[in-house]
Amino acid sequence: MLRLGHRSFGPGEHAVIAVVEPGAAVEVVAAAVADGADIVEVAGPGAGVFAAALRDAFGELLIGVRAEGQGAELGRAELRRAELGRAELGGAGIGGVEVGGVVLAPPVLVSLPQHDLSASLATAAVAAWQGARVFRAGQPGWVLQTRRALRMVA
């Protein structure tokens, strides 16, 4: 079981993150959510203010905030603990990959390529097959395609 804030994802369920820049039209976020985004990550200057506006508009949506100058990985991002809390893994469904006789835990979060939809979808499919659970879509408009690719390997 993967828990992110108030949301739980069982074995075989995947979470998709849409990354938006502060000041993006609320319609962009609404479209990403309608396409299946479970989390919206706001990245860049003014992220906190924009995230607050999104929280007012979308209520229960999980929102991550990455301030300017921070790394690209969500694990290193400054997350609003009220929304995401801490991720918890447990139970069956999280396997490992054997490499040279050593079993490695699969990544929980995969940042997908941002400039090539085909590469992004291929990466998502292989990572999901290997046990990854959370996927940062390369572009906000790629959420639906990412969700479809993940369903194919679930």
mmCIF file of C-alpha atoms in Angstrom:
data_model
loop_
_atom_site.group_PDB
_atom_site.id
_atom_site.type_symbol
_atom_site.label_atom_id
_atom_site.label_comp_id
_atom_site.label_asym_id
_atom_site.label_seq_id
_atom_site.Cartn_x
_atom_site.Cartn_y
_atom_site.Cartn_z
ATOM 1 C CA MET A 1 0.000 0.000 0.000
ATOM 2 C CA LEU A 2 1.302 3.434 -0.947
ATOM 3 C CA ARG A 3 -0.110 6.320 1.061
ATOM 4 C CA LEU A 4 0.307 9.934 0.026
ATOM 5 C CA GLY A 5 -1.518 12.253 2.378
ATOM 6 C CA HIS A 6 -5.173 11.214 2.464
ATOM 7 C CA ARG A 7 -4.850 9.042 -0.682
ATOM 8 C CA SER A 8 -4.009 5.333 -0.736
ATOM 9 C CA PHE A 9 -2.838 3.384 -3.765
ATOM 10 C CA GLY A 10 -3.128 -0.398 -3.604
ATOM 11 C CA PRO A 11 -0.989 -2.978 -5.400
ATOM 12 C CA GLY A 12 -1.017 -2.342 -9.127
ATOM 13 C CA GLU A 13 -2.328 1.211 -8.736
ATOM 14 C CA HIS A 14 -0.194 4.082 -9.968
ATOM 15 C CA ALA A 15 -0.155 7.779 -9.136
ATOM 16 C CA VAL A 16 0.499 10.318 -11.877
ATOM 17 C CA ILE A 17 1.924 13.776 -11.193
ATOM 18 C CA ALA A 18 1.267 16.753 -13.489
ATOM 19 C CA VAL A 19 3.942 19.446 -13.232
ATOM 20 C CA VAL A 20 2.735 23.007 -13.832
ATOM 21 C CA GLU A 21 4.412 26.369 -13.633
ATOM 22 C CA PRO A 22 3.015 29.060 -11.356
ATOM 23 C CA GLY A 23 0.658 31.242 -13.325
ATOM 24 C CA ALA A 24 -0.488 28.436 -15.613
ATOM 25 C CA ALA A 25 -4.147 28.728 -16.398
ATOM 26 C CA VAL A 26 -6.359 26.925 -13.918
ATOM 27 C CA GLU A 27 -7.857 25.242 -16.992
ATOM 28 C CA VAL A 28 -4.488 23.515 -17.589
ATOM 29 C CA VAL A 29 -4.625 22.054 -14.086
ATOM 30 C CA ALA A 30 -8.311 21.143 -14.471
ATOM 31 C CA ALA A 31 -7.533 19.325 -17.734
ATOM 32 C CA ALA A 32 -4.639 17.428 -16.128
ATOM 33 C CA VAL A 33 -6.878 16.375 -13.230
ATOM 34 C CA ALA A 34 -9.641 15.337 -15.649
ATOM 35 C CA ASP A 35 -7.037 13.290 -17.559
ATOM 36 C CA GLY A 36 -6.137 11.405 -14.383
ATOM 37 C CA ALA A 37 -3.487 13.405 -12.497
ATOM 38 C CA ASP A 38 -3.505 12.382 -8.836
ATOM 39 C CA ILE A 39 -0.983 15.030 -7.788
ATOM 40 C CA VAL A 40 -0.103 18.452 -9.146
ATOM 41 C CA GLU A 41 3.421 19.689 -8.577
ATOM 42 C CA VAL A 42 3.910 23.439 -8.854
ATOM 43 C CA ALA A 43 7.493 24.334 -9.711
ATOM 44 C CA GLY A 44 9.190 27.708 -9.950
ATOM 45 C CA PRO A 45 9.032 31.235 -8.556
ATOM 46 C CA GLY A 46 5.706 31.971 -6.909
ATOM 47 C CA ALA A 47 4.903 28.281 -6.476
ATOM 48 C CA GLY A 48 3.538 28.680 -2.944
ATOM 49 C CA VAL A 49 1.023 31.374 -3.872
ATOM 50 C CA PHE A 50 -0.167 29.441 -6.949
ATOM 51 C CA ALA A 51 -0.436 26.243 -4.910
ATOM 52 C CA ALA A 52 -2.663 28.056 -2.407
ATOM 53 C CA ALA A 53 -4.950 29.155 -5.248
ATOM 54 C CA LEU A 54 -5.083 25.579 -6.534
ATOM 55 C CA ARG A 55 -5.874 24.303 -3.046
ATOM 56 C CA ASP A 56 -8.840 26.687 -2.930
ATOM 57 C CA ALA A 57 -9.997 25.643 -6.395
ATOM 58 C CA PHE A 58 -9.463 21.864 -6.135
ATOM 59 C CA GLY A 59 -9.882 21.059 -2.433
ATOM 60 C CA GLU A 60 -8.695 17.467 -1.939
ATOM 61 C CA LEU A 61 -6.119 17.475 -4.748
ATOM 62 C CA LEU A 62 -2.620 16.525 -3.581
ATOM 63 C CA ILE A 63 -0.296 19.453 -4.286
ATOM 64 C CA GLY A 64 3.497 19.451 -4.166
ATOM 65 C CA VAL A 65 5.537 22.659 -4.218
ATOM 66 C CA ARG A 66 9.067 22.934 -5.606
ATOM 67 C CA ALA A 67 10.644 26.310 -5.016
ATOM 68 C CA GLU A 68 13.069 27.888 -7.457
ATOM 69 C CA GLY A 69 16.554 26.407 -7.387
ATOM 70 C CA GLN A 70 15.585 23.044 -5.918
ATOM 71 C CA GLY A 71 16.342 19.732 -7.606
ATOM 72 C CA ALA A 72 13.968 18.085 -10.021
ATOM 73 C CA GLU A 73 13.230 15.078 -7.831
ATOM 74 C CA LEU A 74 10.025 15.238 -5.842
ATOM 75 C CA GLY A 75 11.815 13.478 -2.964
ATOM 76 C CA ARG A 76 14.084 16.497 -2.654
ATOM 77 C CA ALA A 77 11.334 19.024 -3.183
ATOM 78 C CA GLU A 78 9.867 21.152 -0.464
ATOM 79 C CA LEU A 79 6.460 19.516 -0.202
ATOM 80 C CA ARG A 80 3.476 20.896 1.590
ATOM 81 C CA ARG A 81 3.225 18.332 4.389
ATOM 82 C CA ALA A 82 -0.447 19.157 4.918
ATOM 83 C CA GLU A 83 -1.186 17.766 1.455
ATOM 84 C CA LEU A 84 1.269 14.923 1.017
ATOM 85 C CA GLY A 85 2.436 14.001 4.493
ATOM 86 C CA ARG A 86 4.996 11.258 4.054
ATOM 87 C CA ALA A 87 4.826 8.427 1.589
ATOM 88 C CA GLU A 88 4.429 5.038 3.200
ATOM 89 C CA LEU A 89 5.105 1.747 1.489
ATOM 90 C CA GLY A 90 4.018 -1.600 2.775
ATOM 91 C CA GLY A 91 2.402 -4.873 1.933
ATOM 92 C CA ALA A 92 2.653 -6.930 -1.189
ATOM 93 C CA GLY A 93 2.854 -5.525 -4.666
ATOM 94 C CA ILE A 94 6.239 -3.842 -4.289
ATOM 95 C CA GLY A 95 8.679 -6.321 -5.716
ATOM 96 C CA GLY A 96 12.340 -6.025 -6.483
ATOM 97 C CA VAL A 97 14.660 -6.428 -9.410
ATOM 98 C CA GLU A 98 17.536 -8.891 -9.236
ATOM 99 C CA VAL A 99 20.834 -7.515 -10.501
ATOM 100 C CA GLY A 100 23.917 -9.674 -10.082
ATOM 101 C CA GLY A 101 22.338 -11.729 -7.306
ATOM 102 C CA VAL A 102 21.250 -8.645 -5.343
ATOM 103 C CA VAL A 103 17.569 -7.746 -5.133
ATOM 104 C CA LEU A 104 17.086 -4.012 -5.555
ATOM 105 C CA ALA A 105 13.900 -2.275 -4.524
ATOM 106 C CA PRO A 106 12.143 -0.638 -7.462
ATOM 107 C CA PRO A 107 11.991 3.137 -7.561
ATOM 108 C CA VAL A 108 8.827 4.571 -6.097
ATOM 109 C CA LEU A 109 8.957 7.780 -8.159
ATOM 110 C CA VAL A 110 9.980 8.071 -11.793
ATOM 111 C CA SER A 111 10.441 11.422 -13.531
ATOM 112 C CA LEU A 112 9.540 10.808 -17.154
ATOM 113 C CA PRO A 113 11.311 12.456 -20.119
ATOM 114 C CA GLN A 114 9.972 15.931 -20.858
ATOM 115 C CA HIS A 115 10.762 16.381 -24.548
ATOM 116 C CA ASP A 116 9.642 13.150 -26.216
ATOM 117 C CA LEU A 117 6.220 11.617 -25.596
ATOM 118 C CA SER A 118 7.225 8.212 -27.015
ATOM 119 C CA ALA A 119 10.256 8.005 -24.719
ATOM 120 C CA SER A 120 8.130 9.144 -21.789
ATOM 121 C CA LEU A 121 5.521 6.435 -22.366
ATOM 122 C CA ALA A 122 8.131 3.722 -22.911
ATOM 123 C CA THR A 123 9.902 4.743 -19.708
ATOM 124 C CA ALA A 124 6.603 4.699 -17.800
ATOM 125 C CA ALA A 125 5.701 1.226 -19.074
ATOM 126 C CA VAL A 126 9.069 -0.322 -18.238
ATOM 127 C CA ALA A 127 9.297 1.375 -14.837
ATOM 128 C CA ALA A 128 5.740 0.272 -13.931
ATOM 129 C CA TRP A 129 6.542 -3.263 -15.022
ATOM 130 C CA GLN A 130 9.567 -3.110 -12.694
ATOM 131 C CA GLY A 131 7.415 -1.911 -9.771
ATOM 132 C CA ALA A 132 7.506 1.897 -9.797
ATOM 133 C CA ARG A 133 4.347 3.461 -8.391
ATOM 134 C CA VAL A 134 4.456 7.246 -8.905
ATOM 135 C CA PHE A 135 5.107 8.882 -12.280
ATOM 136 C CA ARG A 136 5.822 12.528 -12.994
ATOM 137 C CA ALA A 137 4.354 13.166 -16.457
ATOM 138 C CA GLY A 138 6.776 14.957 -18.773
ATOM 139 C CA GLN A 139 4.200 17.610 -19.687
ATOM 140 C CA PRO A 140 0.798 18.486 -18.162
ATOM 141 C CA GLY A 141 -0.889 17.477 -21.427
ATOM 142 C CA TRP A 142 0.695 13.993 -21.300
ATOM 143 C CA VAL A 143 -1.211 12.807 -18.213
ATOM 144 C CA LEU A 144 -3.901 10.931 -20.150
ATOM 145 C CA GLN A 145 -1.367 9.117 -22.369
ATOM 146 C CA THR A 146 0.751 8.250 -19.325
ATOM 147 C CA ARG A 147 -2.322 6.905 -17.511
ATOM 148 C CA ARG A 148 -3.186 4.759 -20.563
ATOM 149 C CA ALA A 149 0.337 3.337 -20.787
ATOM 150 C CA LEU A 150 0.251 2.460 -17.086
ATOM 151 C CA ARG A 151 -3.099 0.676 -17.479
ATOM 152 C CA MET A 152 -1.575 -1.489 -20.206
ATOM 153 C CA VAL A 153 1.078 -2.872 -17.857
ATOM 154 C CA ALA A 154 -1.000 -3.024 -14.661
#
